[in-house]
PDB file of C-alpha atoms in Angstrom:
ATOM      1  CA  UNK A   1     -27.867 205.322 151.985  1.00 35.00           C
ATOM      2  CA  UNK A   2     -29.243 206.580 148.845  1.00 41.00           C
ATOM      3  CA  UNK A   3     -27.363 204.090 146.563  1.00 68.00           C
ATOM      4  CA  UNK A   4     -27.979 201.430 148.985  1.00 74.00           C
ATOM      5  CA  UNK A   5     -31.591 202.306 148.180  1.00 75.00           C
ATOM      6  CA  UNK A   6     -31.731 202.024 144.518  1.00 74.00           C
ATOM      7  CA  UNK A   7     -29.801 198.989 144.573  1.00 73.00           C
ATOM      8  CA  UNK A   8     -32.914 197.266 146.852  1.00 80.00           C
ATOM      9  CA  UNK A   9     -35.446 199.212 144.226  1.00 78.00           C
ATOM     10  CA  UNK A  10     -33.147 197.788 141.104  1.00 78.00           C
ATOM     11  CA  UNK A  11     -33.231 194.257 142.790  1.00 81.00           C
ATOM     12  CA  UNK A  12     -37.044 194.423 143.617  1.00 85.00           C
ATOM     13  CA  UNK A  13     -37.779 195.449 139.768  1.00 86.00           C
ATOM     14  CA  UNK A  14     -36.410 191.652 139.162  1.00 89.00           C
ATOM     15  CA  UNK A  15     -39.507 189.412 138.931  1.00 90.00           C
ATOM     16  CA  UNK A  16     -38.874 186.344 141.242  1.00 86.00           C
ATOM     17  CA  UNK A  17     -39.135 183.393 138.065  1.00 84.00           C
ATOM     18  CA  UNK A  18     -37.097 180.346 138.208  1.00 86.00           C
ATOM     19  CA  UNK A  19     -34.873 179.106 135.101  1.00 91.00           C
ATOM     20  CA  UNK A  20     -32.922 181.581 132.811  1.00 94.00           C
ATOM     21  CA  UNK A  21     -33.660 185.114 132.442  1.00 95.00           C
ATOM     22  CA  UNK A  22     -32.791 187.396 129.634  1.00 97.00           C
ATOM     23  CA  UNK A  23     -32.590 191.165 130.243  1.00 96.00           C
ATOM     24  CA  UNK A  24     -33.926 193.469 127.395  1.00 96.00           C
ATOM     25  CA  UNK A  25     -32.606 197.312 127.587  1.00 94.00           C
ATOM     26  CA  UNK A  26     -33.201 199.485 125.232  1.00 94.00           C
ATOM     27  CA  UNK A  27     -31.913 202.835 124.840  1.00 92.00           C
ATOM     28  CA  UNK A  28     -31.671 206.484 122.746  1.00 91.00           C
ATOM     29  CA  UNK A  29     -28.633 208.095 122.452  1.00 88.00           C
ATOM     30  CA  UNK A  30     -26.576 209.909 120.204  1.00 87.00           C
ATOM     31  CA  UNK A  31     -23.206 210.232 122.293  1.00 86.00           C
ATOM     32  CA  UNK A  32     -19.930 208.715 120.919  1.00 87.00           C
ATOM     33  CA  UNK A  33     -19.013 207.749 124.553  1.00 88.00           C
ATOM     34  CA  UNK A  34     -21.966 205.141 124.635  1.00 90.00           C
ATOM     35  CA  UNK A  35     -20.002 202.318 122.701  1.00 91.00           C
ATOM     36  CA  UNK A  36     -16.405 201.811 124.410  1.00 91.00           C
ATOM     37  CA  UNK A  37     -18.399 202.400 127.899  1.00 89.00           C
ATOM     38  CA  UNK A  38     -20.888 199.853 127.080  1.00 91.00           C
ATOM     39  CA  UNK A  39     -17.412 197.457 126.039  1.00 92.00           C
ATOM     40  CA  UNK A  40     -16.337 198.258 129.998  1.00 90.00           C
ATOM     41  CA  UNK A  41     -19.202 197.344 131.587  1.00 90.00           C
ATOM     42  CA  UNK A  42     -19.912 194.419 129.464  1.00 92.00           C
ATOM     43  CA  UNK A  43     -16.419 192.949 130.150  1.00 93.00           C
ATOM     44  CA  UNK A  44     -17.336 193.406 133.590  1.00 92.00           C
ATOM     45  CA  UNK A  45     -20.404 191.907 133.490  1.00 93.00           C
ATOM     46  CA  UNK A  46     -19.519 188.642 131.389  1.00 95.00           C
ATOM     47  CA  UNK A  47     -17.014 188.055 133.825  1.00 95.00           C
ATOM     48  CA  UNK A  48     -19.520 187.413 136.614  1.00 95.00           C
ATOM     49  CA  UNK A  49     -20.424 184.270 137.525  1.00 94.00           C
ATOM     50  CA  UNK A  50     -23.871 182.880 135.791  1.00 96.00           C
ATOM     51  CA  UNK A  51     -23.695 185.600 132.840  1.00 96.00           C
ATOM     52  CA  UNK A  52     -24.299 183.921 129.873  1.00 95.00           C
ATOM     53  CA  UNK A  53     -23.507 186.143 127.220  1.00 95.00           C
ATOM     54  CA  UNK A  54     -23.756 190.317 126.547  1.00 95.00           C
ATOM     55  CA  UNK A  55     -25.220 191.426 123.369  1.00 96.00           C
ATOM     56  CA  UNK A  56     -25.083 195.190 121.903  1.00 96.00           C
ATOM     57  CA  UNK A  57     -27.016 196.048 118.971  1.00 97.00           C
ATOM     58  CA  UNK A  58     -27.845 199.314 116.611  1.00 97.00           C
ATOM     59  CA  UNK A  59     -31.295 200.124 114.936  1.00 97.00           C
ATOM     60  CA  UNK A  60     -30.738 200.259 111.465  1.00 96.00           C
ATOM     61  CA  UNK A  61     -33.410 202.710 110.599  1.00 94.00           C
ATOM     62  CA  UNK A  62     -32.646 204.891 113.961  1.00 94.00           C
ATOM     63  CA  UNK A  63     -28.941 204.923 114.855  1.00 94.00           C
ATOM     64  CA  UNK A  64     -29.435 206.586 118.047  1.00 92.00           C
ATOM     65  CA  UNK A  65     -31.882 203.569 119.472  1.00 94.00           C
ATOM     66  CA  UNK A  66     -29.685 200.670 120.810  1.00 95.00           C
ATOM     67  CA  UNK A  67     -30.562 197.694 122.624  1.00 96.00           C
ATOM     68  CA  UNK A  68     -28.647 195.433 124.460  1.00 95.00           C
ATOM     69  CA  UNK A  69     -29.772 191.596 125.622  1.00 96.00           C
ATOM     70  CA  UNK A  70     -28.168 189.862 128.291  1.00 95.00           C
ATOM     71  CA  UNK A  71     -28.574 186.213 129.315  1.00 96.00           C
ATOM     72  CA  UNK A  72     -27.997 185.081 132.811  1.00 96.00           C
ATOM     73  CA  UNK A  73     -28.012 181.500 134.759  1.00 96.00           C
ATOM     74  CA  UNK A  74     -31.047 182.662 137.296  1.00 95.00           C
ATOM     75  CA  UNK A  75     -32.442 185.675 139.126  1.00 94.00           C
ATOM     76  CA  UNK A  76     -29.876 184.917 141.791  1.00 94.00           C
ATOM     77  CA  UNK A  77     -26.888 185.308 139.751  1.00 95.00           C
ATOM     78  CA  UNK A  78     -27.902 188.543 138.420  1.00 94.00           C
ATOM     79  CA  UNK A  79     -28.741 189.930 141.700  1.00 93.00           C
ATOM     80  CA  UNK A  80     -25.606 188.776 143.062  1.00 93.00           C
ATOM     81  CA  UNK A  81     -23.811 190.773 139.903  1.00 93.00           C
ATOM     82  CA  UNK A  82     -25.839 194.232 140.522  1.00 89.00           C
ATOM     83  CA  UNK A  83     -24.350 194.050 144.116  1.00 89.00           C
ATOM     84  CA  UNK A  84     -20.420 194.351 142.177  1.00 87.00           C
ATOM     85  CA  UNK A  85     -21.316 196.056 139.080  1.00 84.00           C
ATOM     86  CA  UNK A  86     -21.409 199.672 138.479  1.00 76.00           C
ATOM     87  CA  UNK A  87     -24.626 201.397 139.249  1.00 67.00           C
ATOM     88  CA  UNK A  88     -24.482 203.708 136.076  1.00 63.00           C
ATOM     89  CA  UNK A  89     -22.065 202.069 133.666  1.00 58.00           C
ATOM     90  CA  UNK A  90     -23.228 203.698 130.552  1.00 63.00           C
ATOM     91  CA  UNK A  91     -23.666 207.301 129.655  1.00 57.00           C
ATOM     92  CA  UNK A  92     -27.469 207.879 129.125  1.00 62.00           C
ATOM     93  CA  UNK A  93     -30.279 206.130 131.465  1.00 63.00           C
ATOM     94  CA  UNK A  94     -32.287 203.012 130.210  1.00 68.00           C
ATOM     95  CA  UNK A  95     -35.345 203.877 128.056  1.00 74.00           C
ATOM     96  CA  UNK A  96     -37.173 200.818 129.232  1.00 87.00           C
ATOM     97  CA  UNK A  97     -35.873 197.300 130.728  1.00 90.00           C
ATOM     98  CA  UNK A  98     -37.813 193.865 130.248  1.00 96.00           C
ATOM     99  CA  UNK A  99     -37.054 190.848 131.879  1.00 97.00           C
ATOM    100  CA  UNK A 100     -37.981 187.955 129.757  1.00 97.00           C
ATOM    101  CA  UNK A 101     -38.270 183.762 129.765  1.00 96.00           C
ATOM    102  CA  UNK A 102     -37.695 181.605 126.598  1.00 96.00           C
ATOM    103  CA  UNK A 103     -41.030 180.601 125.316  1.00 97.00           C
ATOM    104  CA  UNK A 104     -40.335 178.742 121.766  1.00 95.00           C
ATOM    105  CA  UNK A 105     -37.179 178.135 119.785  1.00 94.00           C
ATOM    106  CA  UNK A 106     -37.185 177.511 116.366  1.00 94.00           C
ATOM    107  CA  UNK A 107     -34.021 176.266 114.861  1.00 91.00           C
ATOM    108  CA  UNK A 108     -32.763 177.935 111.333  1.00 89.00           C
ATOM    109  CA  UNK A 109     -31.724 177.108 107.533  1.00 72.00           C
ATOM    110  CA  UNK A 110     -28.350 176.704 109.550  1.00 65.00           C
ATOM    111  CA  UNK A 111     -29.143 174.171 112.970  1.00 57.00           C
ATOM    112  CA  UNK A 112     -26.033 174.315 114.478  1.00 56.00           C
ATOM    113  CA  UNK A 113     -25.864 178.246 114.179  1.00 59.00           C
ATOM    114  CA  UNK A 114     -26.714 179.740 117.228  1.00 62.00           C
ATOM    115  CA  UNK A 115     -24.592 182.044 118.486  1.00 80.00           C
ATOM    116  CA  UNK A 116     -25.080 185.721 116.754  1.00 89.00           C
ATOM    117  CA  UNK A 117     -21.631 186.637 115.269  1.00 91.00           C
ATOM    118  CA  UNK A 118     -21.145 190.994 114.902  1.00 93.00           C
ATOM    119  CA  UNK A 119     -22.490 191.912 111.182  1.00 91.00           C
ATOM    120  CA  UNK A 120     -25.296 189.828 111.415  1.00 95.00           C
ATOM    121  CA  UNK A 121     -29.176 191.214 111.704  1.00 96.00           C
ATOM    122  CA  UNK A 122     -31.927 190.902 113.947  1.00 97.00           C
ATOM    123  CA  UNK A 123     -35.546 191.264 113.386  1.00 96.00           C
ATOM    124  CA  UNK A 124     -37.320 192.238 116.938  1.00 97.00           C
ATOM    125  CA  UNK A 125     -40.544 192.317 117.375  1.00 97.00           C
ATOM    126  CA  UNK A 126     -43.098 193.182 120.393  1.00 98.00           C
ATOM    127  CA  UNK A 127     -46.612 191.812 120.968  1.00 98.00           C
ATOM    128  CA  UNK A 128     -49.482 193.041 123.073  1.00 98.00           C
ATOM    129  CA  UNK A 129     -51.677 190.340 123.274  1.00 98.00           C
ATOM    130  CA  UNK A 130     -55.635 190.137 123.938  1.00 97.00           C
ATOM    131  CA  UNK A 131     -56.136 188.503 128.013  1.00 97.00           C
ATOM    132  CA  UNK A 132     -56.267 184.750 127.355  1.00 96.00           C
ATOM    133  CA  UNK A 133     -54.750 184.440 123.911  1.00 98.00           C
ATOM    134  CA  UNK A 134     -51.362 183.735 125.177  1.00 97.00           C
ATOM    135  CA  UNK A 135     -51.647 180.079 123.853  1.00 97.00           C
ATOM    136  CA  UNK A 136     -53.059 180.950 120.784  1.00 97.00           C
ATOM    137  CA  UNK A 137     -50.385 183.003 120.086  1.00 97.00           C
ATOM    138  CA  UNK A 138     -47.585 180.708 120.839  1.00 98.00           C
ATOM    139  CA  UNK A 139     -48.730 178.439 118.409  1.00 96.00           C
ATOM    140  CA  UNK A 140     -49.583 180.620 116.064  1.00 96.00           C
ATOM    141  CA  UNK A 141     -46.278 182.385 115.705  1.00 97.00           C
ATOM    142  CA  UNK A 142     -44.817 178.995 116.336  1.00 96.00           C
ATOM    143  CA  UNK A 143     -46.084 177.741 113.110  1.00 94.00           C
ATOM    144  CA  UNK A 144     -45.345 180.655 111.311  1.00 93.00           C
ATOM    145  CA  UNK A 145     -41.709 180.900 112.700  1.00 94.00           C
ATOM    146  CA  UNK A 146     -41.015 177.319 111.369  1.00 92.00           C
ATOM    147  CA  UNK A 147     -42.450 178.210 107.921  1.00 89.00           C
ATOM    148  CA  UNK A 148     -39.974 181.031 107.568  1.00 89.00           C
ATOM    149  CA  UNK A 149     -37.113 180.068 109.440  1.00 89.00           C
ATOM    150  CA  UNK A 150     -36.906 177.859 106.042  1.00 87.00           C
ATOM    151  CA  UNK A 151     -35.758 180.958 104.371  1.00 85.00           C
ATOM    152  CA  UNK A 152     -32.364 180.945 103.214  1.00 82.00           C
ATOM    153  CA  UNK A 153     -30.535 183.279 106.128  1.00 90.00           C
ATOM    154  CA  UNK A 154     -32.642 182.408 108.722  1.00 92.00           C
ATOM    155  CA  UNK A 155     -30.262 181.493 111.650  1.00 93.00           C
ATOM    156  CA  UNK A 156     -33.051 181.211 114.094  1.00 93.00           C
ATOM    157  CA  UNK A 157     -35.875 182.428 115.629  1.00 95.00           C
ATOM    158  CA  UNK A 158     -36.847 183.154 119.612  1.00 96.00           C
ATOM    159  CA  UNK A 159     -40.004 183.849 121.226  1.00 98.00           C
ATOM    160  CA  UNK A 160     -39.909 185.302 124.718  1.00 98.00           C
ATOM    161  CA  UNK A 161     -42.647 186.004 127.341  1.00 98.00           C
ATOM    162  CA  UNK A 162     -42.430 189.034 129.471  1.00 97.00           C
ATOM    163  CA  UNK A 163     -42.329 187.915 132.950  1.00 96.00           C
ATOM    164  CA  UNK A 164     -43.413 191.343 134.307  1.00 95.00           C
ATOM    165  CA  UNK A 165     -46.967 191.524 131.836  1.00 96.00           C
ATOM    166  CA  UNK A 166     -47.478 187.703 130.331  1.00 95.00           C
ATOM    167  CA  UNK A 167     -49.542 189.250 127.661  1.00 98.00           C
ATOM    168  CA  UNK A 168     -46.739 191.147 126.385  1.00 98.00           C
ATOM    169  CA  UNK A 169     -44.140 188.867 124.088  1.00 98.00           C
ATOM    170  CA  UNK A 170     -41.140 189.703 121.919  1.00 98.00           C
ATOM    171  CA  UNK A 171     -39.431 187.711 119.314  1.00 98.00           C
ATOM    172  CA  UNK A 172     -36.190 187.637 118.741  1.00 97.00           C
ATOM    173  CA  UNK A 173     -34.857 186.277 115.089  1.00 95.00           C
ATOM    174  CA  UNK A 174     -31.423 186.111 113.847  1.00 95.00           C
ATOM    175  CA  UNK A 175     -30.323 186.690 110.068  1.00 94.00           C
ATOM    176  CA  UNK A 176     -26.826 185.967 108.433  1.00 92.00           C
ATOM    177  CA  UNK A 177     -27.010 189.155 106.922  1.00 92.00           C
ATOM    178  CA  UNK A 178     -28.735 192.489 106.420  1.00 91.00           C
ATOM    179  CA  UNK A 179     -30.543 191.021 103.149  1.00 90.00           C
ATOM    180  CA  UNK A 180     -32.136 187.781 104.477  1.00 89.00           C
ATOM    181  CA  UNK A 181     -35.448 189.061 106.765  1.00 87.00           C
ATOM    182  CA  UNK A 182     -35.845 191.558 103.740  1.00 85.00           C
ATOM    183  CA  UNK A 183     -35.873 188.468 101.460  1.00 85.00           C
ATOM    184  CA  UNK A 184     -37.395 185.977 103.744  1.00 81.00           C
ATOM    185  CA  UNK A 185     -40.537 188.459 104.317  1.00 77.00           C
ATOM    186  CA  UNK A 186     -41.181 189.226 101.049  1.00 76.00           C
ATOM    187  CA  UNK A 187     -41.988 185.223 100.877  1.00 74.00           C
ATOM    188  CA  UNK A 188     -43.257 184.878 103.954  1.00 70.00           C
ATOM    189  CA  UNK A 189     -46.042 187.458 103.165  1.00 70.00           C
ATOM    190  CA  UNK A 190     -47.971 184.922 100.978  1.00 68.00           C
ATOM    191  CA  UNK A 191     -48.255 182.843 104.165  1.00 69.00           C
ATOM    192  CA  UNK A 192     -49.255 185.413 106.880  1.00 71.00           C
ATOM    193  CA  UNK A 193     -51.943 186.415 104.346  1.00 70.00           C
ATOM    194  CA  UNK A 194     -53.678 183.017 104.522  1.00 76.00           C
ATOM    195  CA  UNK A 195     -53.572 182.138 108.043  1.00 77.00           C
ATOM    196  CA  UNK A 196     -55.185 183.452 111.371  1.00 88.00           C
ATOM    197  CA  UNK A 197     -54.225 186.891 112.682  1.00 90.00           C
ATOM    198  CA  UNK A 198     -52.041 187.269 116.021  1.00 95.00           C
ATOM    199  CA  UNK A 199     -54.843 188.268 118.474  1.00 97.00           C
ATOM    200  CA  UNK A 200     -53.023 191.750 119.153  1.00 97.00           C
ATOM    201  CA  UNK A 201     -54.662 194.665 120.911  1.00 98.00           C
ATOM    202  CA  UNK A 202     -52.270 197.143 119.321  1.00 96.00           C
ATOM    203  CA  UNK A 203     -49.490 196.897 116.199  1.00 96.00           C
ATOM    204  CA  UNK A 204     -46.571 194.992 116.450  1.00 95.00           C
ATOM    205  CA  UNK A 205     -43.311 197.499 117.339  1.00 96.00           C
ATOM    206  CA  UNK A 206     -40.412 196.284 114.948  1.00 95.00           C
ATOM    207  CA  UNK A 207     -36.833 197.074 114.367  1.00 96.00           C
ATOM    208  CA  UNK A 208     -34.081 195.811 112.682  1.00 97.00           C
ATOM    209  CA  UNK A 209     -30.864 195.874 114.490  1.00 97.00           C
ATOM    210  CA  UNK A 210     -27.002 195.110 113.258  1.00 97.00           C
ATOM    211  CA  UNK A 211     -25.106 193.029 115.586  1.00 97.00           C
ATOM    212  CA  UNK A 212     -22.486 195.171 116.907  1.00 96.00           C
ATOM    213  CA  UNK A 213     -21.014 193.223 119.663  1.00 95.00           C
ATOM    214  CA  UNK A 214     -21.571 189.953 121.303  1.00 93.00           C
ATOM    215  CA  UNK A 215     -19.811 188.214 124.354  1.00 94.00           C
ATOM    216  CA  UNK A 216     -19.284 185.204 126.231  1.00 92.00           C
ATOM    217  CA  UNK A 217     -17.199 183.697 129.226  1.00 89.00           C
TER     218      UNK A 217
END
């Protein structure tokens, strides 16, 4: 009865949005197990019908911190999965979980380039906005996302909308390699400098990650 409980309370934690969702974990650990259990579940999970693809990544900076995105078809398809899957898959517990919804995509120095590929980088980023700026801010970053994306490196950049708090955003942008958001920022600071602010109620949270493993049916 227990499990049959946290199931409902895991399924109930999924906001009811139509269209894609992606999943956001992140999580701390230091224990060599975490990898090749992640693999398992993962190869479980990509097998079931509407996952999209499976994503693990490392913090760069902070080893321990790893995050893994997930892409699925609709809510329905991923609450049909958690039904099969494995209720505790990995070896430590999630640090925090946000569902999100594609807001803006802005296509890279390389347009067909999509997919991220293991040894390439990701630049994350959260954003708490101010109530009512949430369309200021979307074109705002939108604007700046196309000015960098320019940068050499710049495979593409990905702004997504919690669906849980709409005033909380994260962007997603990937790099060929660990050099190019080092390079493309030190360029890109010129233009932040000169433009309006992101109406933000507290600093942005960033983190590099390495792509460690990505998959797809």
């Amino acid at each position: 009865m227990a499990d049959k409980r946290e199931l409902l309370n895991r399924i109930e934690r999924i906001p009811a949005a139509p269209g894609q969702l992606f999943v956001l974990r992140e999580y701390n650990s230091s224990d060599a197990a975490f990898e090749p259990r992640w693999y398992a579940f993962a190869a479980l999970q990509i097998a079931q019908r509407g996952c999209r693809f499976v994503r693990l990544h490392r913090d760069l900076e902070q080893p321990s911190q790893l995050v893994t995105f997930d892409l699925w078809q609709s809510r329905r398809a991923l609450v049909t999965a958690l039904q099969t899957l494995p209720d505790k898959p990995i070896v430590s517990g999630v640090a925090h979980q946000t569902f999100l919804r594609l807001a803006q995509h802005v296509s890279g120095s390389r347009q067909n380039d999509n997919v991220a590929k293991v040894g390439q980088v990701v630049s994350l980023r959260h954003f708490w906005l101010k109530v009512g700026s949430e369309r200021q801010f979307e074109r705002l970053w939108t604007e700046s996302a196309k000015h960098e994306s320019q940068q050499a490196g710049c495979l593409h950049k990905r702004l997504y909308r919690d669906l849980n708090l709409p005033t909380h955003y994260v962007s997603y942008s990937l790099w060929a390699n660990r050099a190019a958001p080092d390079e493309a920022a030190s360029q890109h600071a010129h233009y932040q400098s000169q433009h309006t602010p992101y109406p933000l109620t507290s600093p942005v949270r960033r983190a590099t990650l390495d792509v460690i493993a990505t998959l797809a049916p």
